[in-house]
Amino acid sequence: MENENQKFIFSQRLKYLMDKEKLNGREFSERSGIPHNNLKKYVTQACTPKYDVLIQIADFFNVTVDYLLGRTDSPDAPKIKTQYTVSYPKSEYEIQKNDVGDISNIEDLTDLEIVAIKKMRRISLDDKLDAINYIMKKKDTENP
């Protein structure tokens, strides 16, 4: 993201989305897991986020990266499939949308769920899959 115009548009759209969700910088940082110091740099155009952070921001606000970068004026993210498959040598699960529930609004998440999501973002893929395996096995034993 080297284009100065893109940096400006990104900054403006980030501020707009935070205002729309009624989040100040600290609240957004806490909920998204993005350090507040980094967020200030993005808002003031001092630097731009790396791709993984850009994707994290887009996912948080349920918009596309193209919208954040000014490549489209439509913030709508494409529709998400209603069925997901986690495939890895250690795991093979189909998760139906109703198993996950509606998590499109972050306010629907409990504080504990938010902490769990933040922790999941910081661990290795193998550890994430171990956690998913544990949860799925636990669910199967509680609801035979």
PDB file of N, CA and C in Angstrom, residues 75-111:
ATOM      1  N   PRO A  75     -18.888  -1.284   0.531  1.00  0.00           N
ATOM      2  CA  PRO A  75     -18.243  -1.908   1.687  1.00  0.00           C
ATOM      3  C   PRO A  75     -18.659  -3.355   1.901  1.00  0.00           C
ATOM      4  N   ASP A  76     -19.672  -3.809   1.162  1.00  0.00           N
ATOM      5  CA  ASP A  76     -20.225  -5.137   1.399  1.00  0.00           C
ATOM      6  C   ASP A  76     -19.216  -6.230   1.130  1.00  0.00           C
ATOM      7  N   ALA A  77     -19.049  -7.063   2.122  1.00  0.00           N
ATOM      8  CA  ALA A  77     -18.207  -8.233   1.954  1.00  0.00           C
ATOM      9  C   ALA A  77     -19.012  -9.283   1.202  1.00  0.00           C
ATOM     10  N   PRO A  78     -18.346 -10.106   0.425  1.00  0.00           N
ATOM     11  CA  PRO A  78     -19.084 -11.159  -0.279  1.00  0.00           C
ATOM     12  C   PRO A  78     -19.760 -12.089   0.717  1.00  0.00           C
ATOM     13  N   LYS A  79     -20.830 -12.716   0.278  1.00  0.00           N
ATOM     14  CA  LYS A  79     -21.548 -13.642   1.144  1.00  0.00           C
ATOM     15  C   LYS A  79     -20.642 -14.809   1.517  1.00  0.00           C
ATOM     16  N   ILE A  80     -20.726 -15.213   2.762  1.00  0.00           N
ATOM     17  CA  ILE A  80     -19.910 -16.307   3.271  1.00  0.00           C
ATOM     18  C   ILE A  80     -20.686 -17.605   3.110  1.00  0.00           C
ATOM     19  N   LYS A  81     -20.001 -18.653   2.727  1.00  0.00           N
ATOM     20  CA  LYS A  81     -20.643 -19.956   2.588  1.00  0.00           C
ATOM     21  C   LYS A  81     -21.286 -20.353   3.921  1.00  0.00           C
ATOM     22  N   THR A  82     -22.338 -21.130   3.833  1.00  0.00           N
ATOM     23  CA  THR A  82     -22.999 -21.566   5.057  1.00  0.00           C
ATOM     24  C   THR A  82     -22.382 -22.847   5.604  1.00  0.00           C
ATOM     25  N   GLN A  83     -21.442 -23.424   4.898  1.00  0.00           N
ATOM     26  CA  GLN A  83     -20.786 -24.627   5.390  1.00  0.00           C
ATOM     27  C   GLN A  83     -19.288 -24.458   5.242  1.00  0.00           C
ATOM     28  N   TYR A  84     -18.547 -24.818   6.275  1.00  0.00           N
ATOM     29  CA  TYR A  84     -17.107 -24.694   6.269  1.00  0.00           C
ATOM     30  C   TYR A  84     -16.515 -26.069   6.512  1.00  0.00           C
ATOM     31  N   THR A  85     -15.341 -26.285   5.996  1.00  0.00           N
ATOM     32  CA  THR A  85     -14.633 -27.522   6.289  1.00  0.00           C
ATOM     33  C   THR A  85     -13.232 -27.178   6.744  1.00  0.00           C
ATOM     34  N   VAL A  86     -12.858 -27.686   7.898  1.00  0.00           N
ATOM     35  CA  VAL A  86     -11.505 -27.528   8.392  1.00  0.00           C
ATOM     36  C   VAL A  86     -10.779 -28.810   8.027  1.00  0.00           C
ATOM     37  N   SER A  87      -9.837 -28.717   7.111  1.00  0.00           N
ATOM     38  CA  SER A  87      -9.110 -29.903   6.675  1.00  0.00           C
ATOM     39  C   SER A  87      -7.632 -29.742   6.987  1.00  0.00           C
ATOM     40  N   TYR A  88      -7.106 -30.727   7.610  1.00  0.00           N
ATOM     41  CA  TYR A  88      -5.703 -30.742   7.978  1.00  0.00           C
ATOM     42  C   TYR A  88      -5.409 -32.180   8.371  1.00  0.00           C
ATOM     43  N   PRO A  89      -4.185 -32.614   8.268  1.00  0.00           N
ATOM     44  CA  PRO A  89      -3.932 -34.010   8.625  1.00  0.00           C
ATOM     45  C   PRO A  89      -4.477 -34.402   9.999  1.00  0.00           C
ATOM     46  N   LYS A  90      -4.565 -33.449  10.919  1.00  0.00           N
ATOM     47  CA  LYS A  90      -5.013 -33.747  12.270  1.00  0.00           C
ATOM     48  C   LYS A  90      -6.518 -33.622  12.444  1.00  0.00           C
ATOM     49  N   SER A  91      -7.237 -33.010  11.477  1.00  0.00           N
ATOM     50  CA  SER A  91      -8.634 -32.674  11.735  1.00  0.00           C
ATOM     51  C   SER A  91      -9.447 -32.679  10.462  1.00  0.00           C
ATOM     52  N   GLU A  92     -10.696 -33.070  10.567  1.00  0.00           N
ATOM     53  CA  GLU A  92     -11.621 -33.003   9.440  1.00  0.00           C
ATOM     54  C   GLU A  92     -13.014 -32.823  10.028  1.00  0.00           C
ATOM     55  N   TYR A  93     -13.513 -31.605  10.011  1.00  0.00           N
ATOM     56  CA  TYR A  93     -14.829 -31.310  10.553  1.00  0.00           C
ATOM     57  C   TYR A  93     -15.616 -30.469   9.577  1.00  0.00           C
ATOM     58  N   GLU A  94     -16.895 -30.725   9.499  1.00  0.00           N
ATOM     59  CA  GLU A  94     -17.803 -29.843   8.791  1.00  0.00           C
ATOM     60  C   GLU A  94     -18.559 -29.063   9.852  1.00  0.00           C
ATOM     61  N   ILE A  95     -18.537 -27.766   9.716  1.00  0.00           N
ATOM     62  CA  ILE A  95     -19.221 -26.917  10.680  1.00  0.00           C
ATOM     63  C   ILE A  95     -20.354 -26.226   9.956  1.00  0.00           C
ATOM     64  N   GLN A  96     -21.564 -26.476  10.378  1.00  0.00           N
ATOM     65  CA  GLN A  96     -22.719 -25.821   9.792  1.00  0.00           C
ATOM     66  C   GLN A  96     -22.858 -24.441  10.415  1.00  0.00           C
ATOM     67  N   LYS A  97     -23.433 -23.522   9.661  1.00  0.00           N
ATOM     68  CA  LYS A  97     -23.589 -22.152  10.145  1.00  0.00           C
ATOM     69  C   LYS A  97     -24.336 -22.118  11.474  1.00  0.00           C
ATOM     70  N   ASN A  98     -25.367 -22.969  11.647  1.00  0.00           N
ATOM     71  CA  ASN A  98     -26.114 -22.934  12.895  1.00  0.00           C
ATOM     72  C   ASN A  98     -25.294 -23.468  14.069  1.00  0.00           C
ATOM     73  N   ASP A  99     -24.209 -24.225  13.803  1.00  0.00           N
ATOM     74  CA  ASP A  99     -23.311 -24.649  14.874  1.00  0.00           C
ATOM     75  C   ASP A  99     -22.526 -23.465  15.419  1.00  0.00           C
ATOM     76  N   VAL A 100     -22.194 -22.537  14.533  1.00  0.00           N
ATOM     77  CA  VAL A 100     -21.399 -21.378  14.900  1.00  0.00           C
ATOM     78  C   VAL A 100     -22.281 -20.311  15.518  1.00  0.00           C
ATOM     79  N   GLY A 101     -23.509 -20.199  15.050  1.00  0.00           N
ATOM     80  CA  GLY A 101     -24.392 -19.145  15.527  1.00  0.00           C
ATOM     81  C   GLY A 101     -24.121 -17.858  14.783  1.00  0.00           C
ATOM     82  N   ASP A 102     -24.878 -16.845  15.078  1.00  0.00           N
ATOM     83  CA  ASP A 102     -24.708 -15.561  14.411  1.00  0.00           C
ATOM     84  C   ASP A 102     -23.663 -14.753  15.160  1.00  0.00           C
ATOM     85  N   ILE A 103     -22.494 -14.624  14.557  1.00  0.00           N
ATOM     86  CA  ILE A 103     -21.437 -13.826  15.182  1.00  0.00           C
ATOM     87  C   ILE A 103     -21.089 -12.631  14.300  1.00  0.00           C
ATOM     88  N   SER A 104     -22.053 -12.186  13.499  1.00  0.00           N
ATOM     89  CA  SER A 104     -21.794 -11.067  12.608  1.00  0.00           C
ATOM     90  C   SER A 104     -21.703  -9.761  13.385  1.00  0.00           C
ATOM     91  N   ASN A 105     -22.236  -9.723  14.591  1.00  0.00           N
ATOM     92  CA  ASN A 105     -22.191  -8.519  15.404  1.00  0.00           C
ATOM     93  C   ASN A 105     -21.339  -8.823  16.634  1.00  0.00           C
ATOM     94  N   ILE A 106     -20.243  -8.116  16.799  1.00  0.00           N
ATOM     95  CA  ILE A 106     -19.315  -8.413  17.889  1.00  0.00           C
ATOM     96  C   ILE A 106     -19.963  -8.208  19.255  1.00  0.00           C
ATOM     97  N   GLU A 107     -21.005  -7.380  19.326  1.00  0.00           N
ATOM     98  CA  GLU A 107     -21.678  -7.185  20.605  1.00  0.00           C
ATOM     99  C   GLU A 107     -22.341  -8.465  21.094  1.00  0.00           C
ATOM    100  N   ASP A 108     -22.594  -9.414  20.184  1.00  0.00           N
ATOM    101  CA  ASP A 108     -23.216 -10.677  20.567  1.00  0.00           C
ATOM    102  C   ASP A 108     -22.239 -11.602  21.288  1.00  0.00           C
ATOM    103  N   LEU A 109     -20.951 -11.315  21.202  1.00  0.00           N
ATOM    104  CA  LEU A 109     -19.948 -12.164  21.837  1.00  0.00           C
ATOM    105  C   LEU A 109     -19.785 -11.793  23.306  1.00  0.00           C
ATOM    106  N   THR A 110     -19.583 -12.796  24.141  1.00  0.00           N
ATOM    107  CA  THR A 110     -19.297 -12.536  25.545  1.00  0.00           C
ATOM    108  C   THR A 110     -17.842 -12.104  25.673  1.00  0.00           C
ATOM    109  N   ASP A 111     -17.492 -11.534  26.807  1.00  0.00           N
ATOM    110  CA  ASP A 111     -16.106 -11.137  27.041  1.00  0.00           C
ATOM    111  C   ASP A 111     -15.172 -12.347  26.954  1.00  0.00           C
TER     112      ASP A 111
END
